[in-house]
Amino acid sequence: MRRGVALAAGIAGIVVALSGVSAAQATKPHPGLAACPASVADKATCYTGQDPNGAYYAIAVPKQWNGSLVVHAHGGPDLGEGSDPERSIGDLDRWSVMVDEGYAWAGSSYRRGGYGTRMAAADTENLRRLFVDEFGKPKRTYVHGQSWGGNVAAKVVEVYGKKHGPYDGALLTSGVLAGGSRGYDYRVDLRVIYQYYCKNLPRPSEPQYPLWQGLRPTSTLTTAGLRARLQECTGYASAPQERTPLQQRNLDDILAVTHIPERTLESHLRFSVFTFRDIVHNRLGDRNPFNNEGVRYAGSHDDKALNAGVERFSADPDAQRDLSYDSDLTGRVSIPVLTMHAIDDPTAFVEHEAAYRASLEGAHREKNLVQTFTRESEHSELSDSEYANSVAALAAWVRTGKKPTPHSVASSCATFDRAYGTGCFYDYGFRPLPYAYRVRPRPGGLSWPAMTASQEKSWSRIDGVGITP
């Protein structure tokens, strides 16, 4: 391991003295020793730091290191203005199973909050390079992405994961794998359907704004305020017998039309308000990347009135292009990718996996993909036995070149469950329906990938394309 930090600092001081350059120019920030989360405190040595772009990170090196590295891409996105130093520490605690299995672990908090898939992918790759500089090149390197981090990690695979490149394989769990230009259409639908029934976001007495903004830029609405308005309209936080008839009907209609589970309604609405505002106002210069023209909504007590009264809008083509370039996936995958997704995921619907497979099939790269599904009902915290099993199955695929099957992955889980005891819930015969069965497609939204490799190459030549880091 290359841990001569004190020596490096001394040499840097000599360079400064001889050359007259500043210390900031002569040295790079090194990771410092840090207290490990309790879950890995007796198993690893932990480090934290901040990279040159301002992204905080955490690293854990097991005392019995197997020589391989897992680089983690976290979900979200968080909406804080700067990088959150606590995020990477929390992620290390949450994904301590990787350290338990002998892998070094490195996770970035990203250089800022807010949306930016390519930015987050670059910060993930920067951390991998920093790890190599500090600890030497790992025997093998895997990228793991969870939720929106699945989109980030999938972008890492396409941008940095070339054959014989720095990454040997990828594990994508509960991933938002339909990308940004289509992956949030059900939240676009929620935003307009909610307002049709509730009429309190904005209220008639408040300044009006187009709903594709999510929330007007100067609004001071808080998450608590949003919950209060959702409760006012639907009584979602009350027992059914405590709701008024109108609240119950509003709730029934919203859930029936959007197919969003009741238990995650508030979190989806929060995304369609606050994260949409971040995407539109902070990242796209108040241009609209969303569209719901031509979508026919169904399932309410009066579909005719709903479709006649719901707000409609079309996307600005340049804004849609920029969101697509930032977050959509071409399917051009050159390394082994293993995914795991709960069939009843209430946040990133399992049909995201169908979109991802279709994208790889469209790029003729499906040979590099194995997808697994579990009979679980959570988004973020699946069984530790399954996470340990998944990374082991991926590592065996990389090491031997023998591609696993959903059945073989399911069969090997019992070995890990003897250690973790959290259960194995694989359904190796499950296949998700196409994305369009869950989310109403927009014009042109049935073919995958959403962004072809040739489009990506062409768009990359446009000055300022995408989302600024």
Short mmCIF file of C-alpha atoms in Angstrom, two decimals:
data_model
loop_
_atom_site.label_atom_id
_atom_site.label_comp_id
_atom_site.label_asym_id
_atom_site.label_seq_id
_atom_site.Cartn_x
_atom_site.Cartn_y
_atom_site.Cartn_z
CA MET A 1 0.00 0.00 0.00
CA ARG A 2 1.17 3.48 -0.81
CA ARG A 3 0.58 5.22 2.45
CA GLY A 4 3.69 7.40 2.72
CA VAL A 5 1.61 10.49 3.36
CA ALA A 6 4.09 12.10 5.73
CA LEU A 7 6.95 11.45 3.32
CA ALA A 8 4.92 12.81 0.43
CA ALA A 9 4.13 15.93 2.41
CA GLY A 10 7.82 16.43 3.20
CA ILE A 11 8.82 16.02 -0.44
CA ALA A 12 6.08 18.43 -1.46
CA GLY A 13 7.47 20.97 0.98
CA ILE A 14 10.91 20.68 -0.65
CA VAL A 15 9.32 21.13 -4.09
CA VAL A 16 7.54 24.24 -2.88
CA ALA A 17 10.72 25.68 -1.44
CA LEU A 18 12.73 25.04 -4.60
CA SER A 19 10.16 25.99 -7.21
CA GLY A 20 8.21 28.74 -5.53
CA VAL A 21 4.85 27.18 -6.41
CA SER A 22 2.09 27.13 -3.84
CA ALA A 23 1.49 24.17 -1.55
CA ALA A 24 -1.95 23.73 -3.15
CA GLN A 25 -0.28 23.39 -6.54
CA ALA A 26 2.42 21.03 -5.30
CA THR A 27 0.30 18.59 -3.31
CA LYS A 28 -2.89 16.70 -3.77
CA PRO A 29 -5.19 16.17 -0.80
CA HIS A 30 -4.59 12.75 0.72
CA PRO A 31 -7.14 10.66 2.59
CA GLY A 32 -6.81 10.82 6.35
CA LEU A 33 -7.37 8.12 8.91
CA ALA A 34 -10.93 8.19 10.25
CA ALA A 35 -13.09 6.31 12.70
CA CYS A 36 -14.90 3.46 10.99
CA PRO A 37 -18.64 2.93 11.41
CA ALA A 38 -19.33 0.39 14.13
CA SER A 39 -20.34 -2.19 11.54
CA VAL A 40 -16.76 -2.44 10.23
CA ALA A 41 -14.76 -0.97 13.13
CA ASP A 42 -12.96 -4.19 14.00
CA LYS A 43 -12.59 -5.38 10.41
CA ALA A 44 -11.09 -2.49 8.45
CA THR A 45 -9.05 0.68 8.45
CA CYS A 46 -11.05 3.67 7.30
CA TYR A 47 -10.08 6.91 5.57
CA THR A 48 -11.95 10.05 4.57
CA GLY A 49 -11.07 13.08 2.50
CA GLN A 50 -12.16 15.53 -0.14
CA ASP A 51 -11.05 15.30 -3.75
CA PRO A 52 -9.83 18.28 -5.83
CA ASN A 53 -13.36 18.86 -7.16
CA GLY A 54 -14.74 19.13 -3.63
CA ALA A 55 -16.35 15.70 -3.36
CA TYR A 56 -16.09 14.11 0.07
CA TYR A 57 -15.42 10.39 0.16
CA ALA A 58 -14.90 7.44 2.48
CA ILE A 59 -12.66 4.41 2.01
CA ALA A 60 -12.43 1.19 3.98
CA VAL A 61 -9.64 -1.34 3.55
CA PRO A 62 -10.30 -4.67 5.30
CA LYS A 63 -7.63 -6.01 7.59
CA GLN A 64 -7.98 -9.23 5.60
CA TRP A 65 -8.28 -7.63 2.18
CA ASN A 66 -8.92 -9.93 -0.76
CA GLY A 67 -7.13 -7.48 -3.05
CA SER A 68 -10.25 -6.31 -4.95
CA LEU A 69 -12.12 -3.00 -4.75
CA VAL A 70 -15.81 -2.08 -4.85
CA VAL A 71 -16.41 1.53 -5.90
CA HIS A 72 -19.88 2.58 -4.78
CA ALA A 73 -22.25 5.07 -6.46
CA HIS A 74 -24.97 6.29 -4.11
CA GLY A 75 -28.58 7.05 -4.89
CA GLY A 76 -30.64 10.18 -4.57
CA PRO A 77 -29.76 12.67 -5.77
CA ASP A 78 -29.36 14.60 -2.55
CA LEU A 79 -30.41 18.23 -2.96
CA GLY A 80 -27.94 19.98 -0.67
CA GLU A 81 -25.86 22.69 -2.26
CA GLY A 82 -22.44 21.21 -1.53
CA SER A 83 -20.93 17.80 -0.99
CA ASP A 84 -22.15 16.08 2.19
CA PRO A 85 -19.25 14.57 4.17
CA GLU A 86 -21.63 12.34 6.13
CA ARG A 87 -23.17 10.70 3.09
CA SER A 88 -20.17 8.54 2.21
CA ILE A 89 -19.74 7.44 5.84
CA GLY A 90 -23.41 6.46 6.01
CA ASP A 91 -23.09 4.53 2.75
CA LEU A 92 -20.07 2.65 4.08
CA ASP A 93 -22.11 1.58 7.10
CA ARG A 94 -25.04 0.61 4.90
CA TRP A 95 -22.88 -1.44 2.51
CA SER A 96 -20.60 -2.93 5.14
CA VAL A 97 -21.44 -6.37 3.75
CA MET A 98 -18.90 -5.66 0.99
CA VAL A 99 -16.19 -5.13 3.60
CA ASP A 100 -17.37 -8.24 5.43
CA GLU A 101 -16.71 -10.15 2.22
CA GLY A 102 -13.13 -8.88 2.10
CA TYR A 103 -13.48 -6.12 -0.50
CA ALA A 104 -12.00 -2.67 -0.11
CA TRP A 105 -14.81 -0.13 -0.43
CA ALA A 106 -14.77 3.45 -1.70
CA GLY A 107 -17.75 5.78 -1.98
CA SER A 108 -17.99 9.39 -3.12
CA SER A 109 -20.53 11.91 -1.85
CA TYR A 110 -20.21 13.69 -5.23
CA ARG A 111 -18.97 17.26 -5.57
CA ARG A 112 -22.39 18.86 -5.07
CA GLY A 113 -25.99 17.98 -4.44
CA GLY A 114 -28.57 18.04 -7.17
CA TYR A 115 -28.98 16.17 -10.41
CA GLY A 116 -26.03 15.32 -12.63
CA THR A 117 -25.45 11.71 -13.67
CA ARG A 118 -22.27 12.26 -15.66
CA MET A 119 -20.90 14.45 -12.88
CA ALA A 120 -21.55 11.71 -10.33
CA ALA A 121 -19.98 9.14 -12.67
CA ALA A 122 -16.88 11.32 -13.03
CA ASP A 123 -16.63 11.71 -9.25
CA THR A 124 -16.92 7.93 -8.88
CA GLU A 125 -14.12 7.41 -11.40
CA ASN A 126 -12.01 10.12 -9.73
CA LEU A 127 -12.27 8.23 -6.45
CA ARG A 128 -11.17 5.00 -8.10
CA ARG A 129 -8.07 6.79 -9.41
CA LEU A 130 -7.40 8.30 -6.01
CA PHE A 131 -7.60 4.86 -4.44
CA VAL A 132 -5.05 3.51 -6.93
CA ASP A 133 -2.71 6.44 -6.23
CA GLU A 134 -2.91 5.84 -2.49
CA PHE A 135 -3.16 2.07 -2.15
CA GLY A 136 -1.96 0.62 -5.43
CA LYS A 137 -3.88 -1.00 -8.25
CA PRO A 138 -6.42 -3.56 -6.97
CA LYS A 139 -6.44 -7.07 -8.32
CA ARG A 140 -9.93 -6.38 -9.68
CA THR A 141 -12.29 -3.40 -9.51
CA TYR A 142 -16.07 -3.50 -9.49
CA VAL A 143 -18.52 -0.61 -9.56
CA HIS A 144 -21.73 -0.91 -7.53
CA GLY A 145 -24.68 1.42 -7.95
CA GLN A 146 -27.88 1.59 -5.92
CA SER A 147 -31.12 3.35 -7.02
CA TRP A 148 -30.16 6.55 -8.92
CA GLY A 149 -26.64 5.32 -8.23
CA GLY A 150 -27.53 2.40 -10.51
CA ASN A 151 -27.94 4.94 -13.30
CA VAL A 152 -24.65 6.53 -12.25
CA ALA A 153 -22.81 3.20 -12.16
CA ALA A 154 -24.32 2.18 -15.51
CA LYS A 155 -22.96 5.46 -16.91
CA VAL A 156 -19.56 4.63 -15.38
CA VAL A 157 -19.68 1.29 -17.23
CA GLU A 158 -20.38 2.98 -20.57
CA VAL A 159 -17.99 5.92 -20.23
CA TYR A 160 -15.06 4.35 -18.36
CA GLY A 161 -15.67 0.60 -18.42
CA LYS A 162 -14.11 -0.35 -21.73
CA LYS A 163 -12.87 -3.88 -22.29
CA HIS A 164 -9.52 -4.35 -20.51
CA GLY A 165 -10.15 -0.97 -18.84
CA PRO A 166 -10.10 -0.06 -15.14
CA TYR A 167 -13.38 -1.80 -14.26
CA ASP A 168 -13.82 -5.57 -14.36
CA GLY A 169 -17.54 -5.76 -13.70
CA ALA A 170 -20.59 -3.94 -12.36
CA LEU A 171 -23.31 -4.73 -9.83
CA LEU A 172 -26.46 -2.63 -10.24
CA THR A 173 -29.06 -3.00 -7.49
CA SER A 174 -32.56 -1.47 -7.45
CA GLY A 175 -31.36 0.67 -10.32
CA VAL A 176 -33.07 3.58 -12.10
CA LEU A 177 -32.02 2.04 -15.41
CA ALA A 178 -34.49 3.66 -17.81
CA GLY A 179 -32.44 6.88 -17.67
CA GLY A 180 -33.61 10.42 -17.10
CA SER A 181 -35.55 11.28 -20.24
CA ARG A 182 -38.04 8.41 -19.70
CA GLY A 183 -37.28 7.10 -16.24
CA TYR A 184 -39.25 9.86 -14.49
CA ASP A 185 -42.32 9.95 -16.74
CA TYR A 186 -44.48 8.33 -14.06
CA ARG A 187 -43.52 11.19 -11.76
CA VAL A 188 -44.41 13.69 -14.47
CA ASP A 189 -47.80 11.99 -14.57
CA LEU A 190 -48.08 12.09 -10.79
CA ARG A 191 -47.31 15.81 -10.74
CA VAL A 192 -50.13 16.74 -13.12
CA ILE A 193 -52.63 14.20 -11.79
CA TYR A 194 -52.03 15.32 -8.22
CA GLN A 195 -52.70 18.93 -9.15
CA TYR A 196 -55.83 18.03 -11.11
CA TYR A 197 -57.39 16.46 -8.03
CA CYS A 198 -55.85 18.47 -5.20
CA LYS A 199 -55.44 21.99 -6.66
CA ASN A 200 -53.18 23.00 -3.79
CA LEU A 201 -49.72 22.89 -5.36
CA PRO A 202 -50.04 25.73 -6.18
CA ARG A 203 -53.24 26.90 -4.55
CA PRO A 204 -55.45 29.26 -6.62
CA SER A 205 -54.42 32.09 -4.30
CA GLU A 206 -50.67 31.49 -4.91
CA PRO A 207 -48.48 32.49 -7.86
CA GLN A 208 -49.11 30.05 -10.70
CA TYR A 209 -46.41 28.19 -12.64
CA PRO A 210 -46.25 25.38 -15.19
CA LEU A 211 -46.17 22.02 -13.44
CA TRP A 212 -43.15 20.79 -15.38
CA GLN A 213 -41.14 23.15 -13.18
CA GLY A 214 -41.96 20.94 -10.20
CA LEU A 215 -42.04 24.03 -8.00
CA ARG A 216 -41.52 27.67 -8.82
CA PRO A 217 -37.87 28.64 -8.20
CA THR A 218 -38.59 31.17 -5.45
CA SER A 219 -41.03 29.02 -3.47
CA THR A 220 -40.21 28.50 0.20
CA LEU A 221 -42.30 25.33 0.46
CA THR A 222 -40.65 22.71 2.69
CA THR A 223 -41.02 18.94 2.73
CA ALA A 224 -43.17 19.31 5.85
CA GLY A 225 -45.36 21.76 3.97
CA LEU A 226 -45.66 19.36 1.06
CA ARG A 227 -46.72 16.56 3.39
CA ALA A 228 -49.34 18.82 4.92
CA ARG A 229 -50.84 19.57 1.50
CA LEU A 230 -50.82 15.90 0.53
CA GLN A 231 -52.56 15.07 3.80
CA GLU A 232 -55.09 17.86 3.28
CA CYS A 233 -56.05 16.46 -0.13
CA THR A 234 -55.84 12.70 0.41
CA GLY A 235 -55.58 11.96 4.12
CA TYR A 236 -52.78 9.56 3.16
CA ALA A 237 -51.29 9.61 6.67
CA SER A 238 -54.60 8.84 8.36
CA ALA A 239 -56.34 5.54 8.88
CA PRO A 240 -58.92 4.93 6.12
CA GLN A 241 -61.84 5.37 8.50
CA GLU A 242 -60.54 8.82 9.44
CA ARG A 243 -60.47 10.15 5.85
CA THR A 244 -63.31 12.14 4.37
CA PRO A 245 -65.07 10.60 1.35
CA LEU A 246 -63.43 13.19 -0.92
CA GLN A 247 -59.97 12.48 0.50
CA GLN A 248 -60.44 8.76 -0.07
CA ARG A 249 -61.64 9.27 -3.63
CA ASN A 250 -58.74 11.59 -4.41
CA LEU A 251 -56.28 9.07 -3.02
CA ASP A 252 -57.89 6.16 -4.86
CA ASP A 253 -57.85 8.04 -8.17
CA ILE A 254 -54.24 9.21 -7.86
CA LEU A 255 -52.98 5.72 -6.99
CA ALA A 256 -55.09 3.96 -9.64
CA VAL A 257 -53.98 6.20 -12.49
CA THR A 258 -50.28 6.44 -11.60
CA HIS A 259 -49.77 2.85 -10.32
CA ILE A 260 -47.68 4.29 -7.48
CA PRO A 261 -47.90 2.35 -4.20
CA GLU A 262 -49.63 4.17 -1.38
CA ARG A 263 -46.66 3.70 0.97
CA THR A 264 -44.30 5.62 -1.33
CA LEU A 265 -46.74 8.23 -2.65
CA GLU A 266 -45.21 11.00 -0.57
CA SER A 267 -41.63 10.24 -1.63
CA HIS A 268 -42.57 10.12 -5.33
CA LEU A 269 -44.45 13.41 -5.02
CA ARG A 270 -41.49 14.95 -3.22
CA PHE A 271 -39.25 13.98 -6.15
CA SER A 272 -41.72 15.39 -8.69
CA VAL A 273 -41.71 18.70 -6.81
CA PHE A 274 -38.24 19.37 -5.37
CA THR A 275 -36.01 17.27 -7.63
CA PHE A 276 -37.87 18.42 -10.73
CA ARG A 277 -37.25 21.99 -9.63
CA ASP A 278 -33.56 21.18 -9.31
CA ILE A 279 -33.45 19.56 -12.76
CA VAL A 280 -35.38 22.33 -14.50
CA HIS A 281 -34.20 25.45 -12.70
CA ASN A 282 -30.71 24.64 -11.46
CA ARG A 283 -29.52 22.28 -14.19
CA LEU A 284 -31.40 23.16 -17.38
CA GLY A 285 -31.77 26.93 -17.10
CA ASP A 286 -35.57 26.83 -16.68
CA ARG A 287 -36.07 24.80 -19.86
CA ASN A 288 -38.62 21.97 -19.88
CA PRO A 289 -37.34 18.41 -20.57
CA PHE A 290 -40.70 16.74 -19.83
CA ASN A 291 -43.70 15.89 -21.97
CA ASN A 292 -47.17 14.47 -21.46
CA GLU A 293 -48.87 15.43 -24.73
CA GLY A 294 -50.86 12.58 -26.17
CA VAL A 295 -50.83 10.53 -22.96
CA ARG A 296 -54.23 9.14 -22.10
CA TYR A 297 -54.72 8.60 -18.39
CA ALA A 298 -56.97 5.78 -17.23
CA GLY A 299 -58.20 4.16 -14.04
CA SER A 300 -59.98 7.05 -12.31
CA HIS A 301 -63.66 7.36 -11.49
CA ASP A 302 -64.00 9.74 -14.48
CA ASP A 303 -61.23 9.36 -17.07
CA LYS A 304 -62.93 11.67 -19.56
CA ALA A 305 -62.91 14.60 -17.15
CA LEU A 306 -59.36 13.83 -16.04
CA ASN A 307 -57.96 13.80 -19.57
CA ALA A 308 -59.86 16.95 -20.47
CA GLY A 309 -58.70 18.83 -17.38
CA VAL A 310 -55.15 17.69 -16.67
CA GLU A 311 -52.34 20.09 -17.54
CA ARG A 312 -50.46 19.27 -20.76
CA PHE A 313 -47.06 20.35 -22.02
CA SER A 314 -44.37 19.47 -24.55
CA ALA A 315 -40.65 19.29 -23.94
CA ASP A 316 -38.13 21.81 -25.17
CA PRO A 317 -36.07 19.67 -27.60
CA ASP A 318 -32.73 21.05 -26.40
CA ALA A 319 -33.63 20.52 -22.74
CA GLN A 320 -34.75 16.98 -23.48
CA ARG A 321 -31.50 16.37 -25.35
CA ASP A 322 -29.42 17.69 -22.46
CA LEU A 323 -31.20 15.50 -19.90
CA SER A 324 -30.90 12.51 -22.22
CA TYR A 325 -27.19 13.08 -22.83
CA ASP A 326 -26.57 13.37 -19.11
CA SER A 327 -28.47 10.32 -17.92
CA ASP A 328 -29.76 8.03 -20.67
CA LEU A 329 -27.89 4.81 -21.43
CA THR A 330 -26.73 3.62 -24.84
CA GLY A 331 -26.44 -0.05 -23.90
CA ARG A 332 -22.84 -0.10 -25.12
CA VAL A 333 -21.60 -2.36 -22.34
CA SER A 334 -18.25 -4.14 -22.64
CA ILE A 335 -17.85 -5.74 -19.19
CA PRO A 336 -19.98 -8.16 -17.15
CA VAL A 337 -23.00 -6.52 -15.51
CA LEU A 338 -25.12 -8.27 -12.88
CA THR A 339 -28.32 -6.66 -11.65
CA MET A 340 -30.57 -7.40 -8.69
CA HIS A 341 -34.02 -5.89 -8.24
CA ALA A 342 -36.95 -6.53 -5.92
CA ILE A 343 -40.02 -7.50 -7.92
CA ASP A 344 -42.20 -5.27 -5.74
CA ASP A 345 -39.79 -2.33 -5.55
CA PRO A 346 -42.07 0.61 -4.67
CA THR A 347 -39.64 3.32 -5.80
CA ALA A 348 -37.68 2.19 -8.87
CA PHE A 349 -40.24 -0.10 -10.45
CA VAL A 350 -38.90 -3.45 -11.62
CA GLU A 351 -39.76 -2.52 -15.22
CA HIS A 352 -36.61 -0.36 -15.19
CA GLU A 353 -34.83 -3.68 -15.67
CA ALA A 354 -36.85 -4.36 -18.84
CA ALA A 355 -35.76 -0.98 -20.18
CA TYR A 356 -32.13 -1.77 -19.42
CA ARG A 357 -32.25 -5.17 -21.11
CA ALA A 358 -33.93 -3.61 -24.14
CA SER A 359 -31.16 -0.99 -24.27
CA LEU A 360 -28.43 -3.64 -24.28
CA GLU A 361 -30.34 -5.68 -26.83
CA GLY A 362 -30.64 -2.59 -29.02
CA ALA A 363 -26.87 -2.21 -28.84
CA HIS A 364 -26.31 -5.99 -29.31
CA ARG A 365 -24.56 -6.23 -25.94
CA GLU A 366 -27.01 -8.38 -23.99
CA LYS A 367 -24.37 -11.11 -23.69
CA ASN A 368 -22.78 -8.96 -20.98
CA LEU A 369 -25.91 -8.85 -18.80
CA VAL A 370 -27.40 -11.15 -16.16
CA GLN A 371 -30.49 -9.97 -14.29
CA THR A 372 -31.78 -11.39 -11.02
CA PHE A 373 -35.02 -10.67 -9.20
CA THR A 374 -36.16 -11.20 -5.63
CA ARG A 375 -39.55 -11.56 -3.96
CA GLU A 376 -38.93 -8.54 -1.77
CA SER A 377 -40.89 -5.33 -1.37
CA GLU A 378 -38.15 -2.83 -0.56
CA HIS A 379 -36.14 -0.43 -2.64
CA SER A 380 -32.90 0.14 -0.83
CA GLU A 381 -32.20 -2.50 1.78
CA LEU A 382 -32.42 -5.97 0.35
CA SER A 383 -30.99 -9.03 2.06
CA ASP A 384 -27.28 -8.92 3.00
CA SER A 385 -27.09 -12.58 2.03
CA GLU A 386 -28.18 -11.59 -1.49
CA TYR A 387 -25.74 -8.66 -1.73
CA ALA A 388 -22.84 -10.88 -0.66
CA ASN A 389 -23.99 -13.58 -3.06
CA SER A 390 -24.32 -11.10 -5.93
CA VAL A 391 -20.83 -9.66 -5.63
CA ALA A 392 -19.42 -13.18 -5.35
CA ALA A 393 -21.31 -14.30 -8.46
CA LEU A 394 -20.05 -11.27 -10.37
CA ALA A 395 -16.48 -11.87 -9.23
CA ALA A 396 -16.66 -15.53 -10.29
CA TRP A 397 -17.98 -14.48 -13.72
CA VAL A 398 -15.10 -12.05 -14.14
CA ARG A 399 -12.50 -14.50 -12.86
CA THR A 400 -13.59 -17.57 -14.84
CA GLY A 401 -15.35 -16.08 -17.85
CA LYS A 402 -18.28 -18.41 -17.19
CA LYS A 403 -21.51 -16.42 -17.31
CA PRO A 404 -23.90 -17.23 -14.46
CA THR A 405 -27.64 -17.74 -14.87
CA PRO A 406 -30.43 -16.43 -12.65
CA HIS A 407 -30.85 -20.01 -11.44
CA SER A 408 -27.18 -20.47 -10.57
CA VAL A 409 -27.10 -17.15 -8.71
CA ALA A 410 -30.19 -18.13 -6.73
CA SER A 411 -28.69 -21.54 -5.93
CA SER A 412 -25.46 -20.14 -4.50
CA CYS A 413 -27.18 -17.79 -2.05
CA ALA A 414 -27.72 -20.39 0.68
CA THR A 415 -23.97 -20.49 1.34
CA PHE A 416 -23.99 -16.80 2.24
CA ASP A 417 -27.22 -17.02 4.15
CA ARG A 418 -25.53 -19.37 6.58
CA ALA A 419 -23.25 -16.46 7.48
CA TYR A 420 -25.73 -13.56 7.37
CA GLY A 421 -29.09 -15.19 8.07
CA THR A 422 -31.06 -12.48 6.26
CA GLY A 423 -32.72 -14.79 3.75
CA CYS A 424 -32.58 -15.59 0.04
CA PHE A 425 -35.68 -14.59 -1.91
CA TYR A 426 -34.74 -15.09 -5.54
CA ASP A 427 -37.36 -15.83 -8.18
CA TYR A 428 -35.15 -17.08 -11.00
CA GLY A 429 -38.10 -17.57 -13.38
CA PHE A 430 -39.35 -13.98 -13.16
CA ARG A 431 -39.15 -11.64 -16.17
CA PRO A 432 -40.46 -8.06 -15.97
CA LEU A 433 -42.99 -6.77 -18.45
CA PRO A 434 -41.82 -4.04 -20.86
CA TYR A 435 -41.40 -0.57 -19.39
CA ALA A 436 -44.42 0.72 -21.36
CA TYR A 437 -46.72 -1.65 -19.45
CA ARG A 438 -45.98 0.29 -16.25
CA VAL A 439 -45.31 3.80 -17.56
CA ARG A 440 -47.36 5.32 -20.37
CA PRO A 441 -44.96 5.90 -23.26
CA ARG A 442 -44.55 9.25 -24.95
CA PRO A 443 -44.28 9.49 -28.75
CA GLY A 444 -41.18 7.58 -29.83
CA GLY A 445 -40.81 6.06 -26.38
CA LEU A 446 -41.16 2.40 -27.32
CA SER A 447 -37.75 1.84 -28.87
CA TRP A 448 -34.59 1.37 -26.81
CA PRO A 449 -31.96 2.58 -26.12
CA ALA A 450 -33.36 6.03 -25.44
CA MET A 451 -30.03 7.49 -26.62
CA THR A 452 -28.05 5.58 -29.22
CA ALA A 453 -24.27 5.54 -29.25
CA SER A 454 -24.29 7.56 -32.48
CA GLN A 455 -26.57 10.17 -30.90
CA GLU A 456 -24.29 10.39 -27.91
CA LYS A 457 -21.27 10.89 -30.15
CA SER A 458 -23.03 13.54 -32.21
CA TRP A 459 -24.36 15.40 -29.17
CA SER A 460 -20.96 15.32 -27.48
CA ARG A 461 -19.70 17.74 -30.15
CA ILE A 462 -22.22 20.41 -29.08
CA ASP A 463 -20.75 23.06 -26.81
CA GLY A 464 -22.38 23.02 -23.40
CA VAL A 465 -24.42 19.89 -24.01
CA GLY A 466 -25.75 18.03 -21.00
CA ILE A 467 -25.73 19.20 -17.38
CA THR A 468 -22.87 21.24 -16.02
CA PRO A 469 -20.96 19.54 -13.15
#
